[in-house]
Coordinates of C-alpha atoms and ligand atoms in Angstrom, one line a residue:
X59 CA 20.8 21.2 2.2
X60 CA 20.4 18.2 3.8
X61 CA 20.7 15.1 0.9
X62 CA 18.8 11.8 0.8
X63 CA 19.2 9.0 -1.8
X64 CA 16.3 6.9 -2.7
X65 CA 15.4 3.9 -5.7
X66 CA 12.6 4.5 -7.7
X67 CA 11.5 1.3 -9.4
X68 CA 8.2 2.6 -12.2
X69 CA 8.0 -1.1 -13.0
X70 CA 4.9 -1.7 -16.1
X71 CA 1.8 -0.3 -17.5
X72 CA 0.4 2.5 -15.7
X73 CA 3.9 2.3 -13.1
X74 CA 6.0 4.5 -14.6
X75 CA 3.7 7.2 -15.6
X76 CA 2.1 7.9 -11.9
X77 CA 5.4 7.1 -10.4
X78 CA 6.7 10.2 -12.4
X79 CA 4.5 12.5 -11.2
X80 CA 5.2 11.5 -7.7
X81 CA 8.8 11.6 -7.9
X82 CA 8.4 15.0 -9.1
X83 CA 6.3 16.4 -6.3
X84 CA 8.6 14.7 -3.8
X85 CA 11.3 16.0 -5.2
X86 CA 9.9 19.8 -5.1
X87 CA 8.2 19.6 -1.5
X88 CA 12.0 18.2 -0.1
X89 CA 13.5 21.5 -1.4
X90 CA 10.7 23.2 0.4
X91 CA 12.1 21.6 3.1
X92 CA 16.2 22.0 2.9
X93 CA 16.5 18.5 1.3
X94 CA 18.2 17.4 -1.9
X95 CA 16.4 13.9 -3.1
X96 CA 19.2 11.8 -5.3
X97 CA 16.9 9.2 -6.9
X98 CA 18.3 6.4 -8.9
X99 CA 15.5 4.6 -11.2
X100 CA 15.8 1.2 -12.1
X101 CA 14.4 -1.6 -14.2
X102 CA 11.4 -3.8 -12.2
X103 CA 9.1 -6.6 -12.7
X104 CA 8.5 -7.0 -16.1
X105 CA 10.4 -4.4 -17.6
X106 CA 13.3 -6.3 -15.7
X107 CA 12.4 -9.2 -17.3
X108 CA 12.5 -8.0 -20.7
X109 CA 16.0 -6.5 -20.1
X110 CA 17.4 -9.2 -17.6
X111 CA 15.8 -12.2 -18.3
X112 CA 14.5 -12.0 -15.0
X113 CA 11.9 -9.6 -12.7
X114 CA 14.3 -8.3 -9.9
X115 CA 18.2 -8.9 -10.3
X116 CA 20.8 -9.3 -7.0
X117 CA 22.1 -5.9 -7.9
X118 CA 18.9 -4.3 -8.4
X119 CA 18.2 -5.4 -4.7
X120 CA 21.7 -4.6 -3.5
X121 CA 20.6 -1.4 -4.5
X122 CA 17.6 -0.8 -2.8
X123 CA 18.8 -2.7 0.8
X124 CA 21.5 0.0 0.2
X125 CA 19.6 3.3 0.2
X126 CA 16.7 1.5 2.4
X127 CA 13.8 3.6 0.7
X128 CA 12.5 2.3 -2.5
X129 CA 9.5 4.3 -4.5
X130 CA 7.6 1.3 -6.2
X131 CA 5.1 2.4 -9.3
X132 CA 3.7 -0.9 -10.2
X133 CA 4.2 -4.5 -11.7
X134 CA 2.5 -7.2 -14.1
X135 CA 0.6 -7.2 -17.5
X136 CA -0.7 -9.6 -19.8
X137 CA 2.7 -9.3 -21.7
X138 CA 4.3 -11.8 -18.6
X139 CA 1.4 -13.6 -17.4
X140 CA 2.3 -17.0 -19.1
X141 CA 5.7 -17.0 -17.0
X142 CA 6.6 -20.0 -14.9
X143 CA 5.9 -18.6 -11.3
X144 CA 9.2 -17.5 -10.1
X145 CA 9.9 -15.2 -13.4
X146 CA 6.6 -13.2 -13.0
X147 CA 6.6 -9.6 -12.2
X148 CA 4.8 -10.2 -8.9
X149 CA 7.2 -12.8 -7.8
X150 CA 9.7 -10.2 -8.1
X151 CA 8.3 -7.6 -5.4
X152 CA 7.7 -10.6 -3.1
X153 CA 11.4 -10.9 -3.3
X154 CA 11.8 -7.2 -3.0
X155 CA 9.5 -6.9 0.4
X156 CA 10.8 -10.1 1.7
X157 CA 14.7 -8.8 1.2
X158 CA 13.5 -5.2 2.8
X159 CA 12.3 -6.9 5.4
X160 CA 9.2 -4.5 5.3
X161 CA 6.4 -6.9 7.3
X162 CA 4.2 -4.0 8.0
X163 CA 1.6 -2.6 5.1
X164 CA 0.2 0.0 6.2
X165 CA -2.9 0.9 4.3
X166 CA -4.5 3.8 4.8
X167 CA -8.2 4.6 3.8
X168 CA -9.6 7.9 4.3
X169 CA -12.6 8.9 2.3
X170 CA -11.8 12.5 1.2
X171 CA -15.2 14.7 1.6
X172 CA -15.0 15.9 -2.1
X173 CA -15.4 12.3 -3.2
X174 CA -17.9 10.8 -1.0
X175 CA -20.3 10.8 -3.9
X176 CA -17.7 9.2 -6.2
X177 CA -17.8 6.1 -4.2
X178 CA -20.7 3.2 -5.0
X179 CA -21.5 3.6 -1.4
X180 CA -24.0 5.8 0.2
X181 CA -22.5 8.8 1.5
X182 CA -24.0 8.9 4.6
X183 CA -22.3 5.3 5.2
X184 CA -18.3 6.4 4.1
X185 CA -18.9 10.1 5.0
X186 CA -15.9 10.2 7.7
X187 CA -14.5 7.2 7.2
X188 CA -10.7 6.7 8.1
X189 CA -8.6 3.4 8.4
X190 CA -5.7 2.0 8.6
X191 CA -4.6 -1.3 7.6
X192 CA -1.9 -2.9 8.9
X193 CA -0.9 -6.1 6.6
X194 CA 1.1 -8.6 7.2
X195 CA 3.7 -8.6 4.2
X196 CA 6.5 -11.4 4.4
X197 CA 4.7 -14.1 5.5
X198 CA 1.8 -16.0 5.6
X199 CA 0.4 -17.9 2.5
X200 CA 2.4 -15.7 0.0
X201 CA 5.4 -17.2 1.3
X202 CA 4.7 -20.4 3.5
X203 CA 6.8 -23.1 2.4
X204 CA 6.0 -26.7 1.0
X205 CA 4.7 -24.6 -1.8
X206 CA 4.8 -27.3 -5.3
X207 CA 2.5 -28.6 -7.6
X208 CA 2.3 -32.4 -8.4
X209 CA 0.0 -35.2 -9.3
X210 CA -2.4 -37.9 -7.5
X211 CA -3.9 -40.6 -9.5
X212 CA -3.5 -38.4 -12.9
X213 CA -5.1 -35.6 -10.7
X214 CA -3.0 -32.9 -11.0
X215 CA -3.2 -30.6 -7.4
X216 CA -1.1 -27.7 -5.7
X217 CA -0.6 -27.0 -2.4
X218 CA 0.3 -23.7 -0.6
X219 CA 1.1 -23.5 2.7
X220 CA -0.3 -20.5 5.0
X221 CA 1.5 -20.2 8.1
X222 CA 2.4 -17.7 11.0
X223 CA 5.0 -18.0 13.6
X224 CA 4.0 -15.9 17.2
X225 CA 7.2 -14.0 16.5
X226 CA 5.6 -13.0 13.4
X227 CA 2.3 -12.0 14.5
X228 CA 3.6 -10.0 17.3
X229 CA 6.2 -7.3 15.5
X230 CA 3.2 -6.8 13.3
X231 CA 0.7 -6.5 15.8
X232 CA 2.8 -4.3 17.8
X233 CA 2.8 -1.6 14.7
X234 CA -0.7 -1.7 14.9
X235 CA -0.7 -1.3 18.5
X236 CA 1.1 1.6 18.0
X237 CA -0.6 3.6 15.4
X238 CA -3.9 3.2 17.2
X239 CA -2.2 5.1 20.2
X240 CA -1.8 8.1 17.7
X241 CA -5.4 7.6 16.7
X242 CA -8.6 6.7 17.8
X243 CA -7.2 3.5 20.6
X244 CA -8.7 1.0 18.9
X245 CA -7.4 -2.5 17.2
X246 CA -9.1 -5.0 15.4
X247 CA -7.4 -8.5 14.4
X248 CA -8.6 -9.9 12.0
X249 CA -8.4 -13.9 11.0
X250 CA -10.5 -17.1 10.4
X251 CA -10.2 -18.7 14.2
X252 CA -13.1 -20.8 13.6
X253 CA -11.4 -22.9 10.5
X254 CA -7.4 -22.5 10.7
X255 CA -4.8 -23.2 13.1
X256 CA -2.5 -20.5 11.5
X257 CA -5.6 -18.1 12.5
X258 CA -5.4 -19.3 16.3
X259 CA -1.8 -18.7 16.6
X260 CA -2.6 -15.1 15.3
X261 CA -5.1 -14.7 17.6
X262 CA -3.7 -16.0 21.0
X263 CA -0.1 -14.0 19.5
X264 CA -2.3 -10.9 19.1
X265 CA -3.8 -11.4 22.7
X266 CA -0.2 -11.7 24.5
X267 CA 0.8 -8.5 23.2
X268 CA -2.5 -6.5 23.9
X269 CA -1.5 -7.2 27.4
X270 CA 1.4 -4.3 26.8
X271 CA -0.9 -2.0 25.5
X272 CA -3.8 -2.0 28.2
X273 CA -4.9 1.8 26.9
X274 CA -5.8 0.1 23.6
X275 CA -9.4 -1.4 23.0
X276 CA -8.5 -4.8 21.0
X277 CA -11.4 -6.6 19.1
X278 CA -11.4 -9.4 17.4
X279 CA -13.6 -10.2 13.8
X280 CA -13.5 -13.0 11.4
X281 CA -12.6 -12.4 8.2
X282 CA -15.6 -13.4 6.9
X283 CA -17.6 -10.9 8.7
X284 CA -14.8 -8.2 8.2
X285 CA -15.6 -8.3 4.7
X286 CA -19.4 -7.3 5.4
X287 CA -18.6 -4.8 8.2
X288 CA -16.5 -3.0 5.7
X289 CA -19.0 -2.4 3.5
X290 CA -21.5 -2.1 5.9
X291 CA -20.4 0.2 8.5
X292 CA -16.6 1.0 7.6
X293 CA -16.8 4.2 10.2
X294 CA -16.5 1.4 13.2
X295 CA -13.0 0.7 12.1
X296 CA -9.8 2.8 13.1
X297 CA -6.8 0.1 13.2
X298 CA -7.4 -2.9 11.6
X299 CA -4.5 -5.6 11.9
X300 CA -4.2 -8.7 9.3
X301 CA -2.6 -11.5 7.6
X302 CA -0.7 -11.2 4.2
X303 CA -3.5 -13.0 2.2
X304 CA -6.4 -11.2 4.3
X305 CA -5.0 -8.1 4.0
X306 CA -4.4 -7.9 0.2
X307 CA -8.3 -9.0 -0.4
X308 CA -9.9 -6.5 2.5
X309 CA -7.8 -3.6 1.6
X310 CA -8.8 -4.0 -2.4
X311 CA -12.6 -4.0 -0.7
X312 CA -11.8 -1.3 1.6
X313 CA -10.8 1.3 -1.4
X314 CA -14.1 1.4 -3.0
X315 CA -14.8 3.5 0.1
X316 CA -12.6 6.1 -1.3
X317 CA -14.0 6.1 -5.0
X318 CA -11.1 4.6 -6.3
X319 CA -8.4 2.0 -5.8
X320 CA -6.5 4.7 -7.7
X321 CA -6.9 6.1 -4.3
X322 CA -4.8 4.1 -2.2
X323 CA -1.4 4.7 -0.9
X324 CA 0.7 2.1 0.7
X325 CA 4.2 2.2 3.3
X326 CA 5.9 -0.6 3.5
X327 CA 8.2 -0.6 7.4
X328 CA 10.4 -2.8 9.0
X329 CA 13.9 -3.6 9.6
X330 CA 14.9 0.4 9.0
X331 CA 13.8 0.4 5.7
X332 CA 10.8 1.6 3.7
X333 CA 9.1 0.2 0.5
X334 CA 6.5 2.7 -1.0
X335 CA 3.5 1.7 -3.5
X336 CA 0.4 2.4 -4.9
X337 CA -1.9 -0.2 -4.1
X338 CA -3.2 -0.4 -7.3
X339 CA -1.8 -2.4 -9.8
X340 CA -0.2 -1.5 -13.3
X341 CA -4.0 -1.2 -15.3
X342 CA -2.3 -2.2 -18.6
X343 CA -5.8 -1.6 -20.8
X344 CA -5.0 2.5 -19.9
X345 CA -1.3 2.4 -19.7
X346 CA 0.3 4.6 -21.9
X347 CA -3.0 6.9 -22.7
X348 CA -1.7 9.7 -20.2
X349 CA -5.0 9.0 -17.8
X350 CA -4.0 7.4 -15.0
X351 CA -5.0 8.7 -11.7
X352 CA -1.4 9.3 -10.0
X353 CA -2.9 10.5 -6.7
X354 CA -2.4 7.0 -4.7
X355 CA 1.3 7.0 -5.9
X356 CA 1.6 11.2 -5.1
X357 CA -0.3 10.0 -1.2
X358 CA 2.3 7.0 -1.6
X359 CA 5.3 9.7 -1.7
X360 CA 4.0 11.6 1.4
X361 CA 4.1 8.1 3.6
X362 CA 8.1 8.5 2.1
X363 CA 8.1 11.6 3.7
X364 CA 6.7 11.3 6.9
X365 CA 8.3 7.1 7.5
X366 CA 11.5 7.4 5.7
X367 CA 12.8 11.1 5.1
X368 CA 11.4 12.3 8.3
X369 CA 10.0 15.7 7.0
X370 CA 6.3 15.7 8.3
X371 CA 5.9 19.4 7.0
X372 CA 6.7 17.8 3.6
X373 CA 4.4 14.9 3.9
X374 CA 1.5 17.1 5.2
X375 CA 2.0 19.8 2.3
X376 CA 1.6 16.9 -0.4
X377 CA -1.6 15.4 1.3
X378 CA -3.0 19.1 1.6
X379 CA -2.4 19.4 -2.2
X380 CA -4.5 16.4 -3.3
X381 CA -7.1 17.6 -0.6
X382 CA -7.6 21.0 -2.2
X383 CA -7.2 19.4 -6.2
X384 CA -10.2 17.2 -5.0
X385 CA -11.5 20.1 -3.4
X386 CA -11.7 22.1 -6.8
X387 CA -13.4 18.8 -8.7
X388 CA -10.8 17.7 -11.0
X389 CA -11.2 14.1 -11.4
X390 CA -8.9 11.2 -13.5
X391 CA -11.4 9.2 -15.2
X392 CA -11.9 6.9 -12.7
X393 CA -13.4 9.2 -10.3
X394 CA -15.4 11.5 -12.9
X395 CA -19.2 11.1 -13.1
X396 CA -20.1 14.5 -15.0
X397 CA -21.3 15.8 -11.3
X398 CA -21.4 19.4 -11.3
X399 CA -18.2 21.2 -10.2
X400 CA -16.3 18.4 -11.6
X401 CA -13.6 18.9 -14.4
X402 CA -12.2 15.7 -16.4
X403 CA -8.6 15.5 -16.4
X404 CA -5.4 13.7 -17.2
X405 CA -2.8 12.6 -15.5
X406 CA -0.1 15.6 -16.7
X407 CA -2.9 17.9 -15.5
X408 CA -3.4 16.6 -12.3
X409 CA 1.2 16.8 -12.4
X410 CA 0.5 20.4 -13.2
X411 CA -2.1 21.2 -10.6
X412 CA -0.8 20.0 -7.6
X413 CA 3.0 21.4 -8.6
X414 CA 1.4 24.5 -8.6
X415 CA -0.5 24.3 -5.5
X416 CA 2.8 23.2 -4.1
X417 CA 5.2 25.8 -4.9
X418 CA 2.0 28.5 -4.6
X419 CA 2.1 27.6 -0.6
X420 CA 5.6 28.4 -0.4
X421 CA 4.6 32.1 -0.8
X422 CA 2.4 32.3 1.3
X423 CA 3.6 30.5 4.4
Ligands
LIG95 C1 -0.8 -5.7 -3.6 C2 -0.7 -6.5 -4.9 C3 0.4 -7.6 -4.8 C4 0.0 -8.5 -3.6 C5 0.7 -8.4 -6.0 C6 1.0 -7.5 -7.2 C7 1.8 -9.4 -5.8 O1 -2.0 -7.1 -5.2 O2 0.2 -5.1 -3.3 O3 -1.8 -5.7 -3.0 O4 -0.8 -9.4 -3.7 O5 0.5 -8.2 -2.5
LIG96 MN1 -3.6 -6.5 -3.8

């Protein structure tokens, strides 16, 4: 057996329930596949906080630059949201992406046929849909520097500062350059051009490096219009390659394509290392009431398969496994609409169903 340490950080609400029942199908498909998973939990966000007096600790991230994959449920909750800025839960995965290093999101949205009528969109519109976001993750706006709040004339104001170096723009673009190759050939960059001079350096950075990847159709759209074209005609996208800021508000748009933002998986690259989340967030109104959809953070644990541990066969088995639990109608709250076929369940259910489907595959391959 070949072994593999990774951190698993559940973080708050709904985190460490759907992080549990990824961790568990990870586990299983890696002995499928000859590999013992050593996974070390530890305190995140505002479970940190209320332990450490603080959302991430040095250790904590010593920890996960260490192993270099981290499993990340999710963070934040009412509970933290009067903190000054830097003590937030939030504040803390900034720290933890900017310290990984991980400045591609990948984001993919695929609109699995069993759900096309669970989404708020016509079918005929998201049936076939499949995209992938590339975000920008440690920089832009969420870490731009002056960043401060003062006062004019007893006006209080804050400033934030959004800003993109070519260097930058181009590592990230060049992920996206590359995925399209294994996909449909097609990139499209998305900024605002036509107001901000951070948005002009992405575009003319974007445009150098297209130049090394003359089998790839680039396009350009602002974001603006993005936001329409999603909705509108999402099948015209295949790679779609964005700022931090940009990213975080089209990819929240993009996953009402798939039904659910309880959908949406998320790998985190760069540097060597991988950073894996849900993209939703820690839903603290259902926390705790075993109903969580955990499919985003099981998809989540196949992107740790196929970026981090390697083991495509493993990655594939878990994304076949949700296919055939949609397949056979059983729906987490969000998703369920009393349509016929269609079983209500919770999250230990869905736990059950797919480790079964898992290990039952075994025998038969
Ligand atoms: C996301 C989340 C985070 C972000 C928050 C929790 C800091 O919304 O991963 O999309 O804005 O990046
Ligand atoms: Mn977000």
């Amino acid at each position: 057996m070949k072994k593999e340490t990774i951190i698993a950080l559940p973080g708050d609400g709904i985190g460490p329930e759907v992080t549990g029942v990824a961790l568990n199908l990870l586990q299983t498909v890696c002995r499928q596949h000859n590999t013992d998973l050593e996974i070390t939990t530890l305190p995140f966000g505002g479970s940190c906080y209320d332990q450490y007096g603080q959302p991430v600790t040095e250790e904590i991230l010593e920890q996960c630059k260490a192993a270099g994959t981290v499993f990340l449920g999710a963070v934040g909750g009412v509970k933290w949201d009067n903190l000054s800025g830097d003590l937030r839960p939030e504040a803390g995965l900034l720290k933890l992406r900017k310290e990984l290093g991980v400045f591609a999101n990948l984001r993919p949205i695929q609109v699995h046929p069993a759900l096309s009528s669970a989404s708020s969109l016509k079918k005929e519109v998201i049936d076939g849909t499949d995209i992938l976001i590339v975000r920008e993750l440690t920089g832009g706006i969420y870490f731009g520097k002056p960043r401060f709040t003062s006062e004019e004339n007893g006006d209080p104001f804050s400033v934030d500062t959004m800003k993109y170096s070519r260097s930058e723009v181009q590592r990230v673009a060049r992920v996206a350059f590359e995925a399209a190759r294994k996909r449909d050939g097609r990139v499209c960059s998305v900024d605002k051009a036509n107001v901000l001079e951070s948005s002009r350096m992405w575009r003319s950075s974007v445009l150098e490096i297209a130049e090394e990847y003359p089998d790839i159709e680039l396009s350009h759209m602002l974001v603006d219009n993005c936001a329409m074209q999603i909705i509108r005609d999402p099948k015209q996208f295949d790679v779609m390659v964005t700022g931090n800021l940009f990213g975080d508000i089209l990819s929240d748009a993009a996953s009402m394509l798939t039904g659910s933002l309880g959908m949406l998986p998320s790998a985190s690259l760069g540097g060597g290392n991988g950073l894996y989340e849900p993209v939703h967030g820690s839903a603290p109104d259902i926390a705790g009431k075993g109903v969580a959809n955990p499919l985003a953070a099981v998809a989540s644990a196949a992107l740790l398969c196929r970026y981090s541990l390697k083991l495509e066969g493993a990655a594939t088995r878990i994304e076949e496994a949700i296919a055939s639990l949609l397949a056979a109608g059983i729906r987490t709250a969000d998703l369920y609409s009393e349509e016929e076929g269609t079983t209500l369940a919770g999250t230990e259910e869905v736990r059950e169903w797919l480790l079964d489907a898992v290990t039952a595959k075994t025998q038969t391959i």
